[in-house]
Coordinates of C-alpha atoms in Angstrom, one line a residue:
Chain A
X13 CA -0.1 0.0 0.3
X14 CA 1.1 3.5 -1.0
X15 CA 1.5 6.1 1.5
X16 CA -0.9 8.0 -0.2
X17 CA -3.5 5.1 0.1
X18 CA -2.1 4.8 3.7
X19 CA -3.0 7.9 4.8
X20 CA -6.3 9.4 6.4
X21 CA -7.8 11.8 3.2
X22 CA -7.3 15.0 5.1
X23 CA -5.3 15.9 8.2
X24 CA -5.8 19.1 8.8
X25 CA -3.2 20.7 12.3
X26 CA -3.6 23.8 14.2
X27 CA -4.2 25.5 10.7
X28 CA -5.1 29.7 11.2
X29 CA -5.6 32.5 9.4
X30 CA -6.2 36.4 9.3
X31 CA -7.7 39.1 7.1
X32 CA -5.7 41.7 7.9
X33 CA -5.7 41.8 11.7
X34 CA -9.1 40.1 11.3
X35 CA -8.9 35.9 12.3
X36 CA -10.4 34.0 10.6
X37 CA -9.8 30.9 11.6
X38 CA -8.1 30.6 15.2
X39 CA -5.3 26.6 15.4
X40 CA -8.3 23.7 13.8
X41 CA -6.9 20.9 13.6
X42 CA -9.3 18.0 12.4
X43 CA -9.2 14.4 9.9
X44 CA -11.8 13.2 7.6
X45 CA -11.0 9.4 6.4
X46 CA -11.4 8.4 3.5
X47 CA -15.1 6.7 2.8
X48 CA -16.2 9.3 5.6
X49 CA -18.8 12.6 5.1
X50 CA -18.1 15.4 7.8
X51 CA -20.2 18.2 7.8
X52 CA -19.0 21.6 8.4
X53 CA -20.9 23.7 10.2
X54 CA -21.0 26.8 11.8
X55 CA -23.3 30.3 10.9
X56 CA -21.9 32.6 8.2
X57 CA -18.8 34.6 8.8
X58 CA -17.5 31.7 11.0
X59 CA -14.1 31.0 8.7
X60 CA -16.1 27.3 7.5
X61 CA -15.8 29.1 3.3
X62 CA -12.4 29.7 4.7
X63 CA -10.7 26.8 5.8
X64 CA -12.9 26.1 2.8
X65 CA -10.3 27.5 0.9
X66 CA -6.8 26.9 3.2
X67 CA -7.8 23.0 2.3
X68 CA -8.3 23.4 -1.5
X69 CA -5.3 26.2 -2.2
X70 CA -6.8 29.0 -3.0
X71 CA -4.9 30.2 0.4
X72 CA -1.8 29.5 2.6
X73 CA -2.5 29.8 5.7
X74 CA -0.7 31.9 8.2
X75 CA 0.1 28.4 10.2
X76 CA 0.0 25.4 10.6
X77 CA -0.2 22.1 8.5
X78 CA -2.8 20.8 6.0
X79 CA -2.2 17.7 3.9
X80 CA -4.7 15.9 1.3
X81 CA -4.6 12.2 0.3
X82 CA -0.7 12.5 2.7
X83 CA 0.1 15.2 0.2
X84 CA 1.0 19.0 1.6
X85 CA -1.4 20.9 0.2
X86 CA 1.3 23.8 -1.1
X87 CA 4.0 22.4 -2.4
X88 CA 1.7 19.7 -4.7
X89 CA -0.9 22.0 -5.4
X90 CA -1.7 20.7 -9.2
X91 CA -0.9 17.0 -7.7
X92 CA -3.6 17.5 -4.9
X93 CA -5.8 19.7 -7.2
X94 CA -6.0 16.5 -9.5
X95 CA -7.4 14.2 -6.6
X96 CA -10.1 16.8 -5.1
X97 CA -13.5 18.1 -6.9
X98 CA -15.3 21.1 -5.6
X99 CA -18.5 22.4 -5.7
X100 CA -18.0 25.7 -4.5
X101 CA -21.5 27.5 -3.2
X102 CA -20.9 30.7 -5.6
X103 CA -22.4 29.8 -8.9
X104 CA -19.3 30.3 -11.0
X105 CA -20.1 28.8 -13.8
X106 CA -19.1 29.8 -18.1
X107 CA -23.0 31.1 -18.2
X108 CA -22.5 31.6 -22.4
X109 CA -21.6 28.0 -22.1
X110 CA -23.5 24.9 -22.0
X111 CA -23.8 21.6 -19.7
X112 CA -21.6 20.4 -21.4
X113 CA -18.7 22.0 -23.1
X114 CA -18.3 23.6 -19.4
X115 CA -18.0 19.6 -18.5
X116 CA -15.9 19.3 -21.4
X117 CA -13.9 22.0 -20.6
X118 CA -12.6 21.3 -16.8
X119 CA -12.2 17.3 -17.5
X120 CA -10.1 18.7 -20.4
X121 CA -8.0 21.2 -17.4
X122 CA -7.7 17.5 -15.9
X123 CA -6.5 15.5 -18.2
X124 CA -9.2 13.5 -19.1
X125 CA -9.6 12.6 -23.0
X126 CA -13.2 11.3 -23.2
X127 CA -15.2 12.3 -20.5
X128 CA -18.3 10.3 -19.5
X129 CA -20.1 13.9 -19.7
X130 CA -23.6 12.0 -20.8
X131 CA -23.5 10.0 -18.1
X132 CA -23.0 12.6 -15.1
X133 CA -25.2 15.3 -16.5
X134 CA -28.3 12.0 -16.8
X135 CA -26.6 10.8 -13.0
X136 CA -28.4 15.2 -12.2
X137 CA -31.5 15.3 -14.9
X138 CA -29.3 18.1 -16.8
X139 CA -29.0 15.4 -19.8
X140 CA -32.6 16.8 -21.9
X141 CA -30.9 20.5 -21.9
X142 CA -27.3 19.7 -21.7
X143 CA -26.6 22.0 -24.7
X144 CA -28.9 24.5 -23.9
X145 CA -26.4 27.9 -22.4
X146 CA -25.9 27.6 -18.8
X147 CA -27.2 31.5 -18.7
X148 CA -30.6 29.9 -19.8
X149 CA -30.5 26.9 -16.8
X150 CA -32.0 27.8 -13.1
X151 CA -30.7 28.4 -9.8
X152 CA -31.7 24.8 -8.8
X153 CA -30.4 23.6 -12.5
X154 CA -27.1 25.7 -12.2
X155 CA -26.2 23.5 -9.2
X156 CA -26.8 19.9 -10.1
X157 CA -24.7 21.3 -12.2
X158 CA -22.2 22.6 -9.9
X159 CA -22.0 19.0 -8.7
X160 CA -21.7 17.8 -11.6
X161 CA -18.4 18.9 -13.0
X162 CA -16.9 18.8 -9.5
X163 CA -17.0 15.4 -10.3
X164 CA -15.9 14.8 -12.9
X165 CA -12.6 13.6 -11.9
X166 CA -14.3 11.1 -10.0
X167 CA -12.3 13.1 -7.1
X168 CA -11.4 11.6 -4.1
X169 CA -12.2 14.2 -2.1
X170 CA -14.9 15.8 -2.0
X171 CA -15.5 19.8 -0.9
X172 CA -19.1 20.8 -1.0
X173 CA -20.4 23.9 -0.4
X174 CA -23.8 24.1 0.3
X175 CA -24.6 21.6 -2.5
X176 CA -28.4 21.6 -2.3
X177 CA -28.8 25.3 -1.1
X178 CA -32.0 26.4 -3.9
X179 CA -33.2 22.3 -5.4
X180 CA -36.1 20.9 -5.4
X181 CA -36.8 18.7 -3.1
X182 CA -36.5 15.9 -4.8
X183 CA -33.7 17.4 -6.3
X184 CA -32.2 17.5 -3.4
X185 CA -32.7 13.7 -2.8
X186 CA -31.0 13.2 -5.6
X187 CA -27.8 14.9 -5.0
X188 CA -27.9 13.5 -1.6
X189 CA -28.1 10.5 -2.7
X190 CA -25.2 11.7 -5.3
X191 CA -23.2 11.8 -2.0
X192 CA -24.4 9.1 -0.3
X193 CA -23.1 6.9 -3.5
X194 CA -19.7 8.6 -3.6
X195 CA -18.5 8.2 0.6
X196 CA -19.5 4.2 -0.2
X197 CA -17.0 4.0 -3.2
X198 CA -14.7 5.9 -0.4
X199 CA -14.7 9.5 -1.1
X200 CA -14.0 11.6 1.3
X201 CA -16.5 13.7 2.0
X202 CA -16.4 17.8 3.4
X203 CA -20.2 19.7 3.7
X204 CA -20.6 22.7 5.0
X205 CA -24.4 23.6 5.6
X206 CA -27.4 25.1 7.1
X207 CA -29.6 22.3 6.7
X208 CA -28.9 20.8 9.7
X209 CA -31.0 18.5 8.9
X210 CA -28.8 17.0 5.9
X211 CA -25.8 18.0 7.7
X212 CA -28.2 15.0 9.9
X213 CA -28.3 12.4 7.7
X214 CA -26.0 12.6 6.4
X215 CA -22.5 12.9 7.9
X216 CA -20.7 10.6 9.6
X217 CA -19.0 12.8 11.4
X218 CA -20.1 16.9 12.4
X219 CA -17.8 20.4 13.4
X220 CA -18.8 23.1 15.0
X221 CA -17.0 26.3 14.2
X222 CA -18.2 29.5 15.3
X223 CA -15.7 32.9 15.2
X224 CA -12.7 30.4 13.9
X225 CA -12.9 27.6 16.9
X226 CA -14.2 23.9 16.8
X227 CA -16.3 24.1 19.7
X228 CA -17.4 19.9 19.4
X229 CA -16.7 16.9 17.0
X230 CA -18.5 14.2 16.5
X231 CA -20.9 11.7 15.6
X232 CA -24.3 13.6 15.3
X233 CA -25.5 10.5 17.6
X234 CA -23.0 11.2 20.2
X235 CA -23.0 14.8 20.2
X236 CA -26.9 14.7 21.4
X237 CA -26.3 11.8 23.5
X238 CA -23.8 14.1 25.1
X239 CA -25.2 17.2 24.9
X240 CA -29.5 17.0 24.1
X241 CA -32.3 14.9 26.2
X242 CA -34.7 12.6 24.4
X243 CA -38.5 12.4 26.1
X244 CA -41.5 10.9 25.5
X245 CA -44.6 12.7 24.4
X246 CA -47.9 11.1 26.5
X247 CA -51.4 12.1 24.7
X248 CA -54.2 10.3 27.1
X249 CA -58.1 10.4 27.4
X250 CA -58.6 10.4 31.5
X251 CA -61.6 9.2 33.0
X252 CA -64.0 13.1 32.9
X253 CA -62.9 13.8 29.0
X254 CA -60.9 16.0 29.4
X255 CA -57.2 15.2 27.3
X256 CA -53.4 15.6 29.4
X257 CA -50.4 15.0 27.5
X258 CA -47.1 13.8 30.0
X259 CA -43.5 14.4 29.0
X260 CA -41.6 12.0 30.4
X261 CA -37.2 12.4 30.5
X262 CA -36.1 9.6 28.9
X263 CA -32.9 9.1 30.1
X264 CA -33.7 9.3 34.1
X265 CA -34.4 6.1 36.2
X266 CA -38.1 6.5 37.0
X267 CA -38.6 6.4 33.4
X268 CA -40.0 3.6 32.8
X269 CA -42.2 3.2 36.3
X270 CA -43.6 6.8 35.2
X271 CA -44.5 5.5 31.1
X272 CA -45.9 2.4 33.3
X273 CA -48.1 4.3 35.4
X274 CA -49.2 7.7 32.4
X275 CA -50.4 3.9 30.0
X276 CA -52.5 2.6 32.7
X277 CA -54.7 5.6 34.2
X278 CA -56.5 6.8 30.8
X279 CA -57.0 6.1 27.9
X280 CA -53.7 6.6 25.1
X281 CA -54.4 8.7 22.3
X282 CA -49.8 9.0 21.1
X283 CA -47.4 8.1 22.3
X284 CA -44.3 10.1 20.4
X285 CA -41.0 10.3 21.2
X286 CA -38.4 13.5 21.2
X287 CA -34.1 13.8 21.1
X288 CA -33.0 16.9 20.6
X289 CA -32.2 18.5 17.1
X290 CA -28.3 18.9 15.9
X291 CA -29.7 22.7 16.0
X292 CA -30.4 22.2 19.7
X293 CA -27.7 21.0 20.2
X294 CA -25.0 23.7 17.9
X295 CA -26.9 26.3 20.6
X296 CA -26.1 24.1 23.2
X297 CA -22.9 23.5 22.9
X298 CA -21.2 27.0 20.8
X299 CA -24.7 29.1 22.0
X300 CA -25.1 30.9 19.6
X301 CA -27.4 29.9 17.2
X302 CA -26.1 29.4 13.1
X303 CA -28.2 32.9 12.1
Chain B
X13 CA 3.0 26.0 -15.7
X14 CA 1.2 23.2 -17.9
X15 CA 1.5 23.9 -21.7
X16 CA -1.8 21.5 -21.7
X17 CA -3.1 23.8 -19.1
X18 CA -2.8 26.7 -21.8
X19 CA -4.4 24.8 -24.4
X20 CA -6.7 24.0 -23.3
X21 CA -8.1 27.7 -21.6
X22 CA -7.3 29.0 -24.6
X23 CA -8.9 27.3 -26.6
X24 CA -11.8 27.6 -24.3
X25 CA -11.7 31.3 -24.9
X26 CA -11.2 31.3 -29.0
X27 CA -14.5 29.8 -28.8
X28 CA -16.6 31.9 -26.2
X29 CA -15.0 34.4 -27.6
X30 CA -17.5 34.8 -30.0
X31 CA -19.8 35.3 -27.1
X32 CA -19.3 37.9 -25.8
X33 CA -20.0 41.5 -26.8
X34 CA -16.3 43.1 -25.9
X35 CA -14.8 40.5 -28.2
X36 CA -17.0 41.1 -31.2
X37 CA -16.7 45.0 -30.4
X38 CA -13.0 44.4 -30.8
X39 CA -13.7 43.3 -33.9
X40 CA -16.0 45.5 -34.8
X41 CA -14.4 48.5 -34.2
X42 CA -11.8 48.8 -36.3
X43 CA -13.6 48.3 -39.8
X44 CA -16.5 50.1 -38.0
X45 CA -13.4 53.2 -38.1
X46 CA -12.7 52.2 -42.0
X47 CA -15.3 52.2 -43.7
X48 CA -15.6 55.7 -41.5
X49 CA -13.0 57.3 -43.0
X50 CA -12.8 55.7 -46.1
X51 CA -16.3 57.6 -46.5
X52 CA -15.1 60.9 -45.2
X53 CA -12.6 60.8 -47.4
X54 CA -14.5 58.9 -50.2
X55 CA -12.0 55.9 -50.3
X56 CA -15.0 53.7 -49.4
X57 CA -15.4 52.8 -53.7
X58 CA -12.3 53.9 -54.6
X59 CA -12.3 54.9 -58.3
X60 CA -9.2 54.9 -60.9
X61 CA -6.3 57.6 -60.6
X62 CA -7.9 61.0 -61.6
X63 CA -5.4 61.9 -64.6
X64 CA -6.0 65.4 -65.7
X65 CA -4.4 66.4 -69.6
X66 CA -3.8 69.6 -71.7
X67 CA -3.8 68.4 -75.2
X68 CA -3.1 70.6 -78.2
X69 CA -2.5 69.3 -80.9
X70 CA -5.6 65.6 -80.0
X71 CA -3.1 63.1 -79.2
X72 CA -3.6 59.6 -79.8
X73 CA -2.0 59.4 -76.4
X74 CA -5.5 60.6 -74.4
X75 CA -7.1 57.8 -76.6
X76 CA -4.8 55.6 -75.9
X77 CA -4.7 56.2 -72.4
X78 CA -8.5 56.5 -72.3
X79 CA -8.6 52.8 -73.6
X80 CA -6.7 51.3 -71.4
X81 CA -9.6 52.8 -69.0
X82 CA -6.4 52.4 -66.6
X83 CA -7.6 56.1 -65.2
X84 CA -10.2 59.0 -64.8
X85 CA -9.0 62.0 -67.5
X86 CA -10.3 65.0 -67.0
X87 CA -9.2 68.2 -70.0
X88 CA -7.8 70.9 -69.4
X89 CA -7.5 74.1 -71.6
X90 CA -5.2 75.4 -69.7
X91 CA -1.4 74.7 -68.4
X92 CA -2.2 76.5 -65.3
X93 CA -5.1 75.7 -64.2
X94 CA -4.2 72.8 -64.6
X95 CA -1.3 72.5 -61.9
X96 CA -3.8 75.2 -60.0
X97 CA -5.7 71.4 -59.5
X98 CA -3.2 69.1 -58.8
X99 CA -1.5 71.2 -57.0
X100 CA -4.4 71.0 -55.1
X101 CA -4.8 67.3 -54.9
X102 CA -8.3 67.6 -56.0
X103 CA -6.4 65.7 -59.5
X104 CA -3.6 63.1 -59.2
X105 CA -1.7 64.0 -62.4
X106 CA -1.8 65.9 -64.8
X107 CA -0.1 65.7 -68.2
X108 CA 0.9 68.6 -70.6
X109 CA 0.6 67.4 -74.9
X110 CA 2.0 70.2 -76.9
X111 CA 0.3 70.1 -80.2
X112 CA 3.2 68.3 -82.6
X113 CA 4.6 66.0 -79.3
X114 CA 2.6 63.0 -82.3
X115 CA 4.8 64.0 -84.8
X116 CA 8.2 63.9 -83.0
X117 CA 7.0 60.5 -81.5
X118 CA 6.5 58.9 -84.7
X119 CA 9.2 60.7 -86.2
X120 CA 12.0 59.1 -83.8
X121 CA 13.3 62.2 -81.8
X122 CA 12.7 62.3 -77.1
X123 CA 10.6 65.2 -76.9
X124 CA 10.4 66.6 -73.0
X125 CA 7.2 65.3 -71.5
X126 CA 6.1 66.7 -68.2
X127 CA 3.7 64.8 -65.5
X128 CA 2.7 66.4 -62.9
X129 CA 2.1 64.6 -60.0
X130 CA 0.1 65.3 -56.7
X131 CA 2.4 65.5 -53.6
X132 CA -1.0 64.0 -51.8
X133 CA -1.4 61.5 -54.6
X134 CA -0.7 57.6 -53.2
X135 CA 2.0 55.7 -54.3
X136 CA 0.0 53.1 -56.2
X137 CA -2.2 55.7 -58.0
X138 CA 1.1 57.4 -59.3
X139 CA 2.5 54.2 -60.9
X140 CA -0.5 53.6 -62.5
X141 CA -0.1 57.4 -63.9
X142 CA 2.9 57.1 -65.1
X143 CA 2.8 53.2 -66.3
X144 CA 0.2 54.3 -67.9
X145 CA 1.1 57.3 -69.8
X146 CA 4.9 55.8 -71.6
X147 CA 3.0 53.3 -72.5
X148 CA 0.4 55.4 -73.8
X149 CA 3.3 57.1 -75.0
X150 CA 5.3 53.9 -76.1
X151 CA 1.8 52.6 -78.6
X152 CA 1.5 55.4 -80.4
X153 CA 5.6 55.1 -81.4
X154 CA 6.2 52.2 -82.7
X155 CA 9.4 51.5 -80.4
X156 CA 10.0 51.1 -76.6
X157 CA 10.9 54.0 -74.6
X158 CA 10.9 56.4 -77.1
X159 CA 10.4 59.1 -74.5
X160 CA 12.4 60.2 -70.8
X161 CA 9.3 61.0 -68.9
X162 CA 10.0 63.7 -66.4
X163 CA 7.9 63.4 -63.2
X164 CA 7.8 66.5 -61.0
X165 CA 5.6 66.0 -58.1
X166 CA 3.6 69.3 -56.8
X167 CA 4.0 70.4 -53.2
X168 CA 6.3 68.5 -51.0
X169 CA 7.1 65.4 -51.2
X170 CA 7.2 64.6 -47.7
X171 CA 2.8 65.3 -47.8
X172 CA 1.1 61.9 -46.9
X173 CA -2.5 62.2 -46.9
X174 CA -4.9 63.1 -44.1
X175 CA -6.5 59.8 -45.3
X176 CA -3.4 57.9 -44.1
X177 CA -2.4 59.6 -42.2
X178 CA -5.4 58.3 -39.8
X179 CA -4.8 54.4 -39.7
X180 CA -2.3 54.5 -37.6
X181 CA -5.3 56.1 -34.5
X182 CA -7.8 52.9 -36.1
X183 CA -4.1 50.3 -35.8
X184 CA -4.4 52.0 -31.7
X185 CA -8.1 51.3 -32.0
X186 CA -7.4 47.7 -32.8
X187 CA -4.2 47.7 -30.4
X188 CA -5.5 49.0 -27.5
X189 CA -9.4 46.9 -27.8
X190 CA -8.5 43.9 -29.1
X191 CA -4.8 43.5 -27.6
X192 CA -5.3 45.2 -24.3
X193 CA -8.8 45.5 -23.5
X194 CA -10.3 42.0 -24.0
X195 CA -7.5 39.8 -21.6
X196 CA -7.9 42.4 -19.0
X197 CA -11.6 42.6 -19.3
X198 CA -11.9 38.8 -19.8
X199 CA -9.7 38.4 -16.3
X200 CA -12.4 39.9 -14.6
X201 CA -15.1 38.7 -16.0
X202 CA -13.3 35.8 -14.7
X203 CA -12.5 37.3 -11.5
X204 CA -16.0 39.0 -11.0
X205 CA -18.1 35.3 -11.5
X206 CA -16.0 33.6 -10.0
X207 CA -15.1 30.9 -12.4
X208 CA -11.0 31.8 -11.8
X209 CA -11.4 30.0 -8.8
X210 CA -13.3 27.0 -10.3
X211 CA -11.0 27.4 -12.6
X212 CA -7.0 27.2 -10.3
X213 CA -8.3 23.8 -7.6
X214 CA -7.8 22.4 -10.5
X215 CA -4.3 21.9 -11.8
X216 CA -4.6 24.6 -13.8
X217 CA -3.1 27.5 -12.8
X218 CA -3.2 31.1 -12.5
X219 CA -0.3 31.6 -14.8
X220 CA -1.7 29.2 -16.8
X221 CA -5.3 31.3 -17.1
X222 CA -2.8 34.7 -18.3
X223 CA -0.3 33.0 -20.8
X224 CA -3.8 31.9 -21.9
X225 CA -5.5 35.7 -22.2
X226 CA -2.3 37.2 -23.5
X227 CA -2.0 34.4 -25.9
X228 CA -5.7 35.0 -27.3
X229 CA -5.1 38.5 -26.3
X230 CA -1.6 38.4 -28.7
X231 CA -3.8 36.9 -31.4
X232 CA -6.9 39.1 -31.4
X233 CA -4.3 42.2 -31.5
X234 CA -2.1 40.7 -34.9
X235 CA -5.8 39.6 -37.1
X236 CA -6.8 42.7 -36.3
X237 CA -4.1 45.4 -36.9
X238 CA -3.3 43.2 -40.5
X239 CA -7.5 43.5 -41.4
X240 CA -7.1 46.8 -39.9
X241 CA -4.9 47.5 -42.1
X242 CA -5.7 45.6 -44.7
X243 CA -9.0 47.1 -45.5
X244 CA -6.2 50.9 -45.0
X245 CA -4.4 50.1 -47.8
X246 CA -1.6 50.8 -45.4
X247 CA 0.7 46.9 -44.9
X248 CA 2.9 49.3 -47.0
X249 CA 6.0 47.7 -49.8
X250 CA 7.2 45.1 -46.9
X251 CA 4.8 43.2 -45.7
X252 CA 7.3 40.2 -43.4
X253 CA 8.8 43.0 -42.2
X254 CA 4.9 46.0 -41.0
X255 CA 3.8 41.2 -39.7
X256 CA 6.9 40.7 -37.8
X257 CA 6.4 44.2 -37.0
X258 CA 3.3 43.2 -35.3
X259 CA 3.3 40.2 -33.7
X260 CA 6.0 41.6 -31.6
X261 CA 4.3 44.5 -30.4
X262 CA 1.2 42.0 -30.2
X263 CA 2.5 40.9 -26.6
X264 CA 3.5 44.7 -25.0
X265 CA -0.1 44.9 -26.0
X266 CA -1.2 41.4 -24.2
X267 CA 0.9 41.9 -21.4
X268 CA -0.6 45.7 -20.8
X269 CA -4.1 43.9 -20.6
X270 CA -3.6 41.1 -18.2
X271 CA -1.7 43.4 -16.1
X272 CA -5.2 46.1 -16.2
X273 CA -7.0 42.9 -15.4
X274 CA -4.6 42.2 -12.6
X275 CA -4.9 45.7 -11.0
X276 CA -8.6 45.9 -11.8
X277 CA -10.7 44.2 -8.9
X278 CA -14.3 44.0 -10.6
X279 CA -15.6 45.9 -13.6
X280 CA -16.4 49.6 -12.7
X281 CA -12.6 49.9 -11.5
X282 CA -11.2 48.3 -15.3
X283 CA -13.4 51.5 -17.0
X284 CA -11.9 53.5 -14.7
X285 CA -8.3 52.2 -15.2
X286 CA -8.8 52.1 -19.3
X287 CA -11.1 56.2 -19.0
X288 CA -7.9 57.3 -17.0
X289 CA -5.4 56.3 -19.2
X290 CA -6.7 55.7 -22.5
X291 CA -5.3 59.3 -23.3
X292 CA -2.0 58.7 -22.6
X293 CA -1.7 55.6 -24.5
X294 CA -3.2 57.5 -27.6
X295 CA -1.7 59.9 -27.2
X296 CA 1.3 59.6 -29.6
X297 CA -1.0 58.8 -32.3
X298 CA -2.1 61.8 -32.0
X299 CA 1.2 63.8 -33.1
X300 CA 0.7 62.3 -36.9
X301 CA -2.5 64.4 -37.9
X302 CA -0.5 67.3 -37.0
X303 CA 2.8 67.0 -38.4
X304 CA 3.7 70.3 -37.8
X305 CA 4.0 69.3 -34.0
X306 CA 6.6 68.3 -32.6
X307 CA 6.8 64.6 -33.1
X308 CA 9.9 64.2 -30.6
X309 CA 7.4 64.4 -27.5
X310 CA 5.5 61.5 -28.9
X311 CA 7.9 59.8 -28.5
X312 CA 8.2 60.3 -24.9
X313 CA 4.6 57.7 -24.0
X314 CA 5.4 54.3 -24.1
X315 CA 2.3 53.5 -26.6
X316 CA 4.7 55.3 -29.9
X317 CA 7.6 53.0 -29.5
X318 CA 5.3 49.6 -29.8
X319 CA 2.9 51.6 -32.8
X320 CA 5.6 54.3 -34.6
X321 CA 7.1 51.3 -36.2
X322 CA 4.2 50.8 -38.4
X323 CA 3.8 53.8 -39.4
X324 CA 7.1 53.5 -40.8
X325 CA 6.6 50.6 -42.2
X326 CA 3.4 52.4 -43.8
X327 CA 4.0 55.3 -45.4
X328 CA 8.0 55.6 -45.6
X329 CA 8.6 52.5 -47.0
X330 CA 10.5 51.7 -44.1
X331 CA 12.4 47.8 -43.9
X332 CA 12.9 45.7 -40.2
X333 CA 16.2 47.2 -40.2
X334 CA 15.0 50.2 -40.0
X335 CA 12.8 49.9 -37.5
X336 CA 14.1 47.4 -35.1
X337 CA 15.4 49.9 -32.6
X338 CA 11.8 50.9 -31.2
X339 CA 10.7 47.4 -31.9
X340 CA 13.8 46.8 -29.8
X341 CA 12.3 49.6 -27.4
X342 CA 8.9 47.3 -27.0
X343 CA 10.1 43.9 -26.5
X344 CA 12.5 45.1 -22.8
X345 CA 8.8 47.3 -21.8
X346 CA 7.5 43.3 -22.4
X347 CA 10.3 42.4 -20.3
X348 CA 9.9 45.1 -17.0
X349 CA 5.5 44.2 -18.2
X350 CA 6.8 40.6 -17.6
X351 CA 8.3 40.6 -14.4
X352 CA 5.5 43.1 -12.8
X353 CA 2.6 40.8 -14.5
X354 CA 4.5 37.7 -12.0
X355 CA 4.2 40.5 -8.6
X356 CA 0.9 40.8 -9.5
X357 CA 0.0 37.4 -10.2
X358 CA 1.7 36.4 -6.9
X359 CA 0.1 39.1 -5.3
X360 CA -3.4 37.9 -6.5
X361 CA -2.7 34.0 -6.3
X362 CA -2.1 34.5 -2.8
X363 CA -5.1 36.7 -1.2
X364 CA -8.7 36.4 -1.6
X365 CA -10.1 35.7 -5.3

């Protein structure tokens, strides 16, 4: 096994970056395994984009070290870029060109002689409009084309910035399916998103970042277990026909007894289990919301 | 720098270019200016040279000239009137045929003949008039070279038509729009739309993008300048030297475009820079329009050295050795611009795009 095959997909060690006197990123460290989907969550201005720019070689960190597939990003930029795919939040496509021309051009930059343009466009439901100029596309269509472009070189590491932003539910689901498939094939995926449902559904691990610092990194499940509370709500009709609602904390010693009591008296109408959302956990951990 | 990436980006620019309004502008403007110039100076539908004559003895020379259809004949009764009209530039040339001219020719003598040429006449028209006259005279003599024609320029030899003096202005527009503005606007557009970032997270580097844009500007400059000069009959008598000079100076214009594109963060800044620098860049060609002005002032402007070799070849029939000094100065400036591009490019690649 070669060194790059042994290495983690992404290793970030204590990186820092400042815009003038403003510190955007303050000593961030994390790693991402091959085949892992890593959610990067934080409000606007938290340092997500700056971190992604450093990871993709657009910015050089003031200090710290970044390696992608065992290669230092700065020093092996062409080799690293050959093996990554980036889907930007900004829809930076060539509007005067068709979807097919856009993909063929980017494929040529990767040295791919016969790119599977048709297959990719079918995968993102753009095959029927492949020869239309991108300027005639809707926001959602452009987003899907961005996704196809990020996959043109079959990357080993995929950076996705708000990949389902502006998409209808069906298209968003299709994109999520592609992300899962790529991860299943061994591609490491770094996902930045404001959509907590999406992050929760897709990510193997998430990192909470605010003010340039990571506050927590773990699986969504573990974060909820550590920082959130689970409960069961029982709605029952009492003998006097009144409806009563009981909220029982799940992670307590008395839960089973209280649940038995609640279901024994009166007629049970509904029982709902509830757990904290990732957004709740984010607020709990960072002390602020995602706005 | 990766040659493959440069070629890919160049191919893309060449393919997308014709869909861009700025590239279309760069193609259309010199052509439009040329047509307007030709319309204004009456050369749009150019006719044969205007040739006046005073014929004292119903000479067959005029019959021969009329039959040849190589000149537009105009009859005059007075020699003074003919000279005045030629001197004013309304005729390309004038010929005075004495009463016994044909007889003397046929008798084998060599009578003197005065051919008046306007100082503002194109070189090609002068040639047509001279050759047509000699042919006509030879035809009636039945012998070879029966006369020695004295060609007399009326007006200064240095007189160059205003239409010719406008050609550097149009050529400068071709340089500025095609060579400088197109690469600059293309670069700024890519920065504004974020496509530059998209390209530079592939194996292609910023240097590859800049090299492709430079070559794109150079190709457009060469094509548009040649078209402009050809349309204005201004390729000169040494077209090889002209092409060589255009190719070498196109590097300078393309580099200027890249620097402007790197300095301008957005379209507004780009237009502001172009507006602010336009007069400075165009200044040297204004001096060609006004030959009475001290011409040395034009040489103080850097762009003079890129346009003057064209002017020398076009207007003064210069060869490449005659303009090599100016070309060397342009190439020297290109070296300085290349260093500037490297410095500015590094600054751009190290900061948020």
